[in-house]
Amino acid sequence: MDQRVRTVTLTLPFHLGKVNCYIVPAGSGFVLIDTGAPSGRRALERELEKAGCRPGDLKLIVLTHGDFDHTGNAASLRRRFGTRIAMHRDDAGMMERGDIFWNRKRRHPAIRTAAAFLFGFGRQERCTPDLFVDEGDDLSEHGFSATVLHIPGHSRGSIAVLTAGGALFCGDLLEYRGKPVLNSIIDDRAAALASVERLRDLPAGMVYTGHGRPFPGERLRREPG
């Protein structure tokens, strides 16, 4: 495991599980991969402080996809740290509208409303990304030696981030349950399987998931899920 990657695991409301955010050194500052749900805001801010991240030091927030439990603190952190938010265009409407089913298969309106309530995602959490990232984009201008990969499946705009040091952040495409498997919530299974096949060929030393513990990249190459 890359000791420079600081894993922050936040508890979701109503015992609905946990979600991971990752603080990664980037030049003279830091990059944050995902932001958790609003209920974990104070805990995340404390971890950023422990890492030595102060206003002006957070160079970029990268959102792997648009779900509330990953984007819930992006707007607040942008205000506090003066940072920028990056995500794929195909998931932006989730954060802008507070609707995790935007650009996904249709769901009943009651489920949409309940999801927003459960994760505490209100109007103050809605925001527009500062920049859109896509396949092959280089993040080095933010002091972060890493490349973006488009990995649809969990959502249409899901992305992964591969650092020059071999850390692979894959959002909610995969989970680890003794071996790498697809996340239990998949919007497009065929697209997800194709995305996993792409990740198998990458020189990833460790794979960092949105939920659960990280695992060696060799497990992904040997057991693709």
PDB file of C-alpha atoms in Angstrom:
ATOM      1  CA  MET A   1       0.000   0.000   0.000  1.00  0.00           C
ATOM      2  CA  ASP A   2       1.263   3.465  -0.906  1.00  0.00           C
ATOM      3  CA  GLN A   3       1.946   5.114   2.457  1.00  0.00           C
ATOM      4  CA  ARG A   4       1.428   8.525   0.887  1.00  0.00           C
ATOM      5  CA  VAL A   5      -2.253   7.753   0.295  1.00  0.00           C
ATOM      6  CA  ARG A   6      -4.273   8.675   3.363  1.00  0.00           C
ATOM      7  CA  THR A   7      -7.521   6.695   3.517  1.00  0.00           C
ATOM      8  CA  VAL A   8     -10.444   8.403   5.233  1.00  0.00           C
ATOM      9  CA  THR A   9     -13.366   6.080   5.937  1.00  0.00           C
ATOM     10  CA  LEU A  10     -16.602   7.883   6.816  1.00  0.00           C
ATOM     11  CA  THR A  11     -19.733   6.332   8.296  1.00  0.00           C
ATOM     12  CA  LEU A  12     -22.948   6.873   6.340  1.00  0.00           C
ATOM     13  CA  PRO A  13     -26.214   7.880   8.043  1.00  0.00           C
ATOM     14  CA  PHE A  14     -28.637   5.301   9.455  1.00  0.00           C
ATOM     15  CA  HIS A  15     -25.952   2.579   9.475  1.00  0.00           C
ATOM     16  CA  LEU A  16     -26.065   2.353   5.688  1.00  0.00           C
ATOM     17  CA  GLY A  17     -22.384   1.503   5.497  1.00  0.00           C
ATOM     18  CA  LYS A  18     -19.144   3.380   5.035  1.00  0.00           C
ATOM     19  CA  VAL A  19     -17.475   5.269   2.207  1.00  0.00           C
ATOM     20  CA  ASN A  20     -13.829   6.003   1.473  1.00  0.00           C
ATOM     21  CA  CYS A  21     -12.169   9.283   0.564  1.00  0.00           C
ATOM     22  CA  TYR A  22      -8.467   9.547  -0.228  1.00  0.00           C
ATOM     23  CA  ILE A  23      -6.055  12.374   0.560  1.00  0.00           C
ATOM     24  CA  VAL A  24      -3.047  12.260  -1.762  1.00  0.00           C
ATOM     25  CA  PRO A  25       0.011  14.564  -1.706  1.00  0.00           C
ATOM     26  CA  ALA A  26       0.278  16.644  -4.877  1.00  0.00           C
ATOM     27  CA  GLY A  27       3.329  18.862  -5.208  1.00  0.00           C
ATOM     28  CA  SER A  28       3.195  21.411  -2.401  1.00  0.00           C
ATOM     29  CA  GLY A  29      -0.418  20.551  -1.594  1.00  0.00           C
ATOM     30  CA  PHE A  30      -2.982  17.786  -1.763  1.00  0.00           C
ATOM     31  CA  VAL A  31      -5.634  16.223  -3.984  1.00  0.00           C
ATOM     32  CA  LEU A  32      -8.783  14.702  -2.519  1.00  0.00           C
ATOM     33  CA  ILE A  33     -10.418  11.737  -4.256  1.00  0.00           C
ATOM     34  CA  ASP A  34     -14.160  11.849  -3.399  1.00  0.00           C
ATOM     35  CA  THR A  35     -15.662  13.697  -0.446  1.00  0.00           C
ATOM     36  CA  GLY A  36     -18.138  11.471   1.381  1.00  0.00           C
ATOM     37  CA  ALA A  37     -21.650  12.356   2.525  1.00  0.00           C
ATOM     38  CA  PRO A  38     -22.486  15.584   4.416  1.00  0.00           C
ATOM     39  CA  SER A  39     -22.881  13.623   7.653  1.00  0.00           C
ATOM     40  CA  GLY A  40     -19.127  12.938   7.597  1.00  0.00           C
ATOM     41  CA  ARG A  41     -18.067  16.514   6.908  1.00  0.00           C
ATOM     42  CA  ARG A  42     -16.486  17.298  10.272  1.00  0.00           C
ATOM     43  CA  ALA A  43     -14.583  14.026  10.337  1.00  0.00           C
ATOM     44  CA  LEU A  44     -13.233  14.643   6.833  1.00  0.00           C
ATOM     45  CA  GLU A  45     -12.189  18.186   7.697  1.00  0.00           C
ATOM     46  CA  ARG A  46     -10.331  16.884  10.757  1.00  0.00           C
ATOM     47  CA  GLU A  47      -8.465  14.358   8.605  1.00  0.00           C
ATOM     48  CA  LEU A  48      -7.497  17.059   6.132  1.00  0.00           C
ATOM     49  CA  GLU A  49      -6.141  19.135   9.012  1.00  0.00           C
ATOM     50  CA  LYS A  50      -4.204  16.144  10.375  1.00  0.00           C
ATOM     51  CA  ALA A  51      -2.643  15.687   6.948  1.00  0.00           C
ATOM     52  CA  GLY A  52      -1.475  19.320   7.058  1.00  0.00           C
ATOM     53  CA  CYS A  53      -3.960  20.564   4.478  1.00  0.00           C
ATOM     54  CA  ARG A  54      -4.927  24.189   5.033  1.00  0.00           C
ATOM     55  CA  PRO A  55      -6.971  26.636   2.929  1.00  0.00           C
ATOM     56  CA  GLY A  56      -5.099  27.055  -0.345  1.00  0.00           C
ATOM     57  CA  ASP A  57      -3.378  23.661  -0.027  1.00  0.00           C
ATOM     58  CA  LEU A  58      -6.157  21.546  -1.524  1.00  0.00           C
ATOM     59  CA  LYS A  59      -5.289  21.761  -5.208  1.00  0.00           C
ATOM     60  CA  LEU A  60      -8.132  19.674  -6.600  1.00  0.00           C
ATOM     61  CA  ILE A  61     -11.104  17.521  -5.656  1.00  0.00           C
ATOM     62  CA  VAL A  62     -11.605  14.610  -8.066  1.00  0.00           C
ATOM     63  CA  LEU A  63     -15.035  12.978  -7.936  1.00  0.00           C
ATOM     64  CA  THR A  64     -15.063   9.438  -9.277  1.00  0.00           C
ATOM     65  CA  HIS A  65     -18.840   9.667  -9.889  1.00  0.00           C
ATOM     66  CA  GLY A  66     -21.916  11.642  -8.915  1.00  0.00           C
ATOM     67  CA  ASP A  67     -23.491   9.717  -6.014  1.00  0.00           C
ATOM     68  CA  PHE A  68     -24.349  11.692  -2.870  1.00  0.00           C
ATOM     69  CA  ASP A  69     -21.997   9.674  -0.679  1.00  0.00           C
ATOM     70  CA  HIS A  70     -19.065  10.742  -2.879  1.00  0.00           C
ATOM     71  CA  THR A  71     -19.979  14.334  -3.785  1.00  0.00           C
ATOM     72  CA  GLY A  72     -21.722  15.436  -0.569  1.00  0.00           C
ATOM     73  CA  ASN A  73     -18.932  17.651   0.769  1.00  0.00           C
ATOM     74  CA  ALA A  74     -17.515  18.980  -2.490  1.00  0.00           C
ATOM     75  CA  ALA A  75     -19.319  22.339  -2.410  1.00  0.00           C
ATOM     76  CA  SER A  76     -18.448  22.965   1.246  1.00  0.00           C
ATOM     77  CA  LEU A  77     -14.789  22.071   0.759  1.00  0.00           C
ATOM     78  CA  ARG A  78     -14.558  24.330  -2.293  1.00  0.00           C
ATOM     79  CA  ARG A  79     -15.802  27.244  -0.191  1.00  0.00           C
ATOM     80  CA  ARG A  80     -13.483  26.461   2.703  1.00  0.00           C
ATOM     81  CA  PHE A  81     -10.286  25.559   0.856  1.00  0.00           C
ATOM     82  CA  GLY A  82     -10.632  27.573  -2.351  1.00  0.00           C
ATOM     83  CA  THR A  83     -10.179  24.431  -4.412  1.00  0.00           C
ATOM     84  CA  ARG A  84     -11.587  23.247  -7.731  1.00  0.00           C
ATOM     85  CA  ILE A  85     -13.887  20.302  -8.409  1.00  0.00           C
ATOM     86  CA  ALA A  86     -13.308  17.887 -11.302  1.00  0.00           C
ATOM     87  CA  MET A  87     -15.590  15.125 -12.554  1.00  0.00           C
ATOM     88  CA  HIS A  88     -16.897  13.560 -15.750  1.00  0.00           C
ATOM     89  CA  ARG A  89     -19.562  15.483 -17.634  1.00  0.00           C
ATOM     90  CA  ASP A  90     -21.892  12.469 -17.768  1.00  0.00           C
ATOM     91  CA  ASP A  91     -22.376  12.518 -13.965  1.00  0.00           C
ATOM     92  CA  ALA A  92     -22.364  16.276 -13.389  1.00  0.00           C
ATOM     93  CA  GLY A  93     -26.146  16.580 -13.329  1.00  0.00           C
ATOM     94  CA  MET A  94     -26.340  14.360 -10.250  1.00  0.00           C
ATOM     95  CA  MET A  95     -24.475  16.935  -8.193  1.00  0.00           C
ATOM     96  CA  GLU A  96     -26.006  19.954  -9.914  1.00  0.00           C
ATOM     97  CA  ARG A  97     -29.595  18.753  -9.465  1.00  0.00           C
ATOM     98  CA  GLY A  98     -29.303  16.634  -6.341  1.00  0.00           C
ATOM     99  CA  ASP A  99     -30.542  13.631  -8.296  1.00  0.00           C
ATOM    100  CA  ILE A 100     -28.454  10.456  -8.224  1.00  0.00           C
ATOM    101  CA  PHE A 101     -30.623   8.927 -10.947  1.00  0.00           C
ATOM    102  CA  TRP A 102     -29.856  11.654 -13.458  1.00  0.00           C
ATOM    103  CA  ASN A 103     -28.460  10.051 -16.629  1.00  0.00           C
ATOM    104  CA  ARG A 104     -29.146   6.602 -15.188  1.00  0.00           C
ATOM    105  CA  LYS A 105     -31.967   4.146 -15.686  1.00  0.00           C
ATOM    106  CA  ARG A 106     -35.259   5.580 -14.432  1.00  0.00           C
ATOM    107  CA  ARG A 107     -36.257   5.143 -10.785  1.00  0.00           C
ATOM    108  CA  HIS A 108     -39.433   5.937  -8.905  1.00  0.00           C
ATOM    109  CA  PRO A 109     -39.558   9.597  -7.712  1.00  0.00           C
ATOM    110  CA  ALA A 110     -40.114   8.460  -4.112  1.00  0.00           C
ATOM    111  CA  ILE A 111     -36.816   6.561  -4.166  1.00  0.00           C
ATOM    112  CA  ARG A 112     -35.088   9.641  -5.533  1.00  0.00           C
ATOM    113  CA  THR A 113     -36.473  11.793  -2.709  1.00  0.00           C
ATOM    114  CA  ALA A 114     -35.665   9.210  -0.044  1.00  0.00           C
ATOM    115  CA  ALA A 115     -32.071   8.887  -1.252  1.00  0.00           C
ATOM    116  CA  ALA A 116     -31.521  12.635  -0.968  1.00  0.00           C
ATOM    117  CA  PHE A 117     -33.018  12.618   2.531  1.00  0.00           C
ATOM    118  CA  LEU A 118     -31.002   9.630   3.725  1.00  0.00           C
ATOM    119  CA  PHE A 119     -27.681  11.097   2.629  1.00  0.00           C
ATOM    120  CA  GLY A 120     -28.446  14.644   3.795  1.00  0.00           C
ATOM    121  CA  PHE A 121     -27.855  16.113   0.357  1.00  0.00           C
ATOM    122  CA  GLY A 122     -29.690  19.462   0.276  1.00  0.00           C
ATOM    123  CA  ARG A 123     -29.602  22.497  -1.947  1.00  0.00           C
ATOM    124  CA  GLN A 124     -26.450  23.822  -0.291  1.00  0.00           C
ATOM    125  CA  GLU A 125     -24.614  20.667  -1.422  1.00  0.00           C
ATOM    126  CA  ARG A 126     -25.533  21.157  -5.073  1.00  0.00           C
ATOM    127  CA  CYS A 127     -22.868  22.720  -7.254  1.00  0.00           C
ATOM    128  CA  THR A 128     -21.392  22.751 -10.735  1.00  0.00           C
ATOM    129  CA  PRO A 129     -17.920  21.262 -11.328  1.00  0.00           C
ATOM    130  CA  ASP A 130     -15.110  23.644 -12.187  1.00  0.00           C
ATOM    131  CA  LEU A 131     -13.733  21.354 -14.848  1.00  0.00           C
ATOM    132  CA  PHE A 132     -14.745  18.231 -16.691  1.00  0.00           C
ATOM    133  CA  VAL A 133     -12.278  15.386 -17.070  1.00  0.00           C
ATOM    134  CA  ASP A 134     -12.362  12.448 -19.446  1.00  0.00           C
ATOM    135  CA  GLU A 135     -10.355   9.532 -20.770  1.00  0.00           C
ATOM    136  CA  GLY A 136      -6.607  10.211 -20.923  1.00  0.00           C
ATOM    137  CA  ASP A 137      -6.646  13.594 -19.191  1.00  0.00           C
ATOM    138  CA  ASP A 138      -3.394  14.425 -17.399  1.00  0.00           C
ATOM    139  CA  LEU A 139      -3.734  16.000 -13.946  1.00  0.00           C
ATOM    140  CA  SER A 140      -0.103  17.087 -13.598  1.00  0.00           C
ATOM    141  CA  GLU A 141      -0.972  20.778 -13.940  1.00  0.00           C
ATOM    142  CA  HIS A 142      -2.518  20.433 -10.481  1.00  0.00           C
ATOM    143  CA  GLY A 143       0.721  19.010  -9.087  1.00  0.00           C
ATOM    144  CA  PHE A 144      -0.787  15.527  -9.319  1.00  0.00           C
ATOM    145  CA  SER A 145       1.054  13.071 -11.554  1.00  0.00           C
ATOM    146  CA  ALA A 146      -1.967  11.014 -12.572  1.00  0.00           C
ATOM    147  CA  THR A 147      -4.173  10.103 -15.509  1.00  0.00           C
ATOM    148  CA  VAL A 148      -7.957   9.887 -15.777  1.00  0.00           C
ATOM    149  CA  LEU A 149      -9.728   6.845 -17.218  1.00  0.00           C
ATOM    150  CA  HIS A 150     -13.408   6.705 -18.148  1.00  0.00           C
ATOM    151  CA  ILE A 151     -14.892   3.520 -16.625  1.00  0.00           C
ATOM    152  CA  PRO A 152     -18.686   3.518 -17.133  1.00  0.00           C
ATOM    153  CA  GLY A 153     -20.783   0.836 -15.511  1.00  0.00           C
ATOM    154  CA  HIS A 154     -21.667   1.951 -11.997  1.00  0.00           C
ATOM    155  CA  SER A 155     -22.730   5.196 -13.651  1.00  0.00           C
ATOM    156  CA  ARG A 156     -22.203   6.620 -17.121  1.00  0.00           C
ATOM    157  CA  GLY A 157     -19.699   9.182 -15.902  1.00  0.00           C
ATOM    158  CA  SER A 158     -17.647   7.025 -13.546  1.00  0.00           C
ATOM    159  CA  ILE A 159     -13.908   7.591 -13.747  1.00  0.00           C
ATOM    160  CA  ALA A 160     -10.761   6.041 -12.339  1.00  0.00           C
ATOM    161  CA  VAL A 161      -7.495   7.789 -11.528  1.00  0.00           C
ATOM    162  CA  LEU A 162      -4.117   6.098 -11.999  1.00  0.00           C
ATOM    163  CA  THR A 163      -1.117   7.805 -10.414  1.00  0.00           C
ATOM    164  CA  ALA A 164       2.439   7.600 -11.709  1.00  0.00           C
ATOM    165  CA  GLY A 165       3.244   5.625  -8.562  1.00  0.00           C
ATOM    166  CA  GLY A 166       0.707   2.929  -9.414  1.00  0.00           C
ATOM    167  CA  ALA A 167      -2.183   3.841  -7.123  1.00  0.00           C
ATOM    168  CA  LEU A 168      -5.492   3.173  -8.880  1.00  0.00           C
ATOM    169  CA  PHE A 169      -8.653   4.824  -7.540  1.00  0.00           C
ATOM    170  CA  CYS A 170     -11.670   3.122  -9.115  1.00  0.00           C
ATOM    171  CA  GLY A 171     -14.653   4.624  -7.288  1.00  0.00           C
ATOM    172  CA  ASP A 172     -17.625   2.259  -7.104  1.00  0.00           C
ATOM    173  CA  LEU A 173     -16.861   0.035 -10.072  1.00  0.00           C
ATOM    174  CA  LEU A 174     -15.327  -2.632  -7.834  1.00  0.00           C
ATOM    175  CA  GLU A 175     -15.474  -3.940  -4.286  1.00  0.00           C
ATOM    176  CA  TYR A 176     -13.208  -6.474  -2.593  1.00  0.00           C
ATOM    177  CA  ARG A 177     -14.890  -9.521  -1.040  1.00  0.00           C
ATOM    178  CA  GLY A 178     -12.021 -11.963  -0.816  1.00  0.00           C
ATOM    179  CA  LYS A 179     -11.485 -11.163  -4.474  1.00  0.00           C
ATOM    180  CA  PRO A 180     -12.337  -8.156  -6.697  1.00  0.00           C
ATOM    181  CA  VAL A 181     -15.999  -8.159  -7.720  1.00  0.00           C
ATOM    182  CA  LEU A 182     -18.350  -5.669  -9.311  1.00  0.00           C
ATOM    183  CA  ASN A 183     -20.028  -3.232  -6.956  1.00  0.00           C
ATOM    184  CA  SER A 184     -23.455  -4.445  -5.832  1.00  0.00           C
ATOM    185  CA  ILE A 185     -25.055  -1.432  -7.569  1.00  0.00           C
ATOM    186  CA  ILE A 186     -24.351  -1.401 -11.303  1.00  0.00           C
ATOM    187  CA  ASP A 187     -26.249   0.675 -13.856  1.00  0.00           C
ATOM    188  CA  ASP A 188     -24.903  -1.044 -16.972  1.00  0.00           C
ATOM    189  CA  ARG A 189     -23.396  -4.480 -16.409  1.00  0.00           C
ATOM    190  CA  ALA A 190     -21.952  -4.870 -19.904  1.00  0.00           C
ATOM    191  CA  ALA A 191     -20.209  -1.505 -19.667  1.00  0.00           C
ATOM    192  CA  ALA A 192     -18.959  -2.345 -16.167  1.00  0.00           C
ATOM    193  CA  LEU A 193     -17.433  -5.636 -17.289  1.00  0.00           C
ATOM    194  CA  ALA A 194     -15.721  -3.893 -20.198  1.00  0.00           C
ATOM    195  CA  SER A 195     -14.331  -1.296 -17.786  1.00  0.00           C
ATOM    196  CA  VAL A 196     -12.947  -4.003 -15.504  1.00  0.00           C
ATOM    197  CA  GLU A 197     -11.207  -5.639 -18.471  1.00  0.00           C
ATOM    198  CA  ARG A 198      -9.511  -2.313 -19.222  1.00  0.00           C
ATOM    199  CA  LEU A 199      -8.312  -1.951 -15.622  1.00  0.00           C
ATOM    200  CA  ARG A 200      -6.797  -5.437 -15.649  1.00  0.00           C
ATOM    201  CA  ASP A 201      -4.102  -4.292 -18.061  1.00  0.00           C
ATOM    202  CA  LEU A 202      -2.995  -1.308 -15.979  1.00  0.00           C
ATOM    203  CA  PRO A 203       0.237  -1.315 -13.933  1.00  0.00           C
ATOM    204  CA  ALA A 204      -1.629  -0.768 -10.665  1.00  0.00           C
ATOM    205  CA  GLY A 205       0.228  -1.569  -7.463  1.00  0.00           C
ATOM    206  CA  MET A 206      -2.798  -0.995  -5.221  1.00  0.00           C
ATOM    207  CA  VAL A 207      -6.461  -0.528  -6.061  1.00  0.00           C
ATOM    208  CA  TYR A 208      -8.439   1.884  -3.864  1.00  0.00           C
ATOM    209  CA  THR A 209     -12.197   1.425  -3.902  1.00  0.00           C
ATOM    210  CA  GLY A 210     -15.065   3.648  -2.849  1.00  0.00           C
ATOM    211  CA  HIS A 211     -16.224   1.081  -0.284  1.00  0.00           C
ATOM    212  CA  GLY A 212     -14.196  -1.541   1.544  1.00  0.00           C
ATOM    213  CA  ARG A 213     -10.483  -2.031   1.838  1.00  0.00           C
ATOM    214  CA  PRO A 214      -7.902  -1.567  -0.917  1.00  0.00           C
ATOM    215  CA  PHE A 215      -6.334  -4.590  -2.555  1.00  0.00           C
ATOM    216  CA  PRO A 216      -3.194  -5.369  -4.587  1.00  0.00           C
ATOM    217  CA  GLY A 217      -3.465  -4.754  -8.306  1.00  0.00           C
ATOM    218  CA  GLU A 218      -2.185  -8.264  -8.895  1.00  0.00           C
ATOM    219  CA  ARG A 219      -5.491  -9.596  -7.552  1.00  0.00           C
ATOM    220  CA  LEU A 220      -7.352  -7.673 -10.224  1.00  0.00           C
ATOM    221  CA  ARG A 221      -5.111  -9.027 -12.969  1.00  0.00           C
ATOM    222  CA  ARG A 222      -5.465 -12.579 -11.661  1.00  0.00           C
ATOM    223  CA  GLU A 223      -9.126 -12.502 -10.562  1.00  0.00           C
ATOM    224  CA  PRO A 224     -11.045  -9.925 -12.593  1.00  0.00           C
ATOM    225  CA  GLY A 225     -14.321 -10.388 -10.703  1.00  0.00           C
TER     226      GLY A 225
END
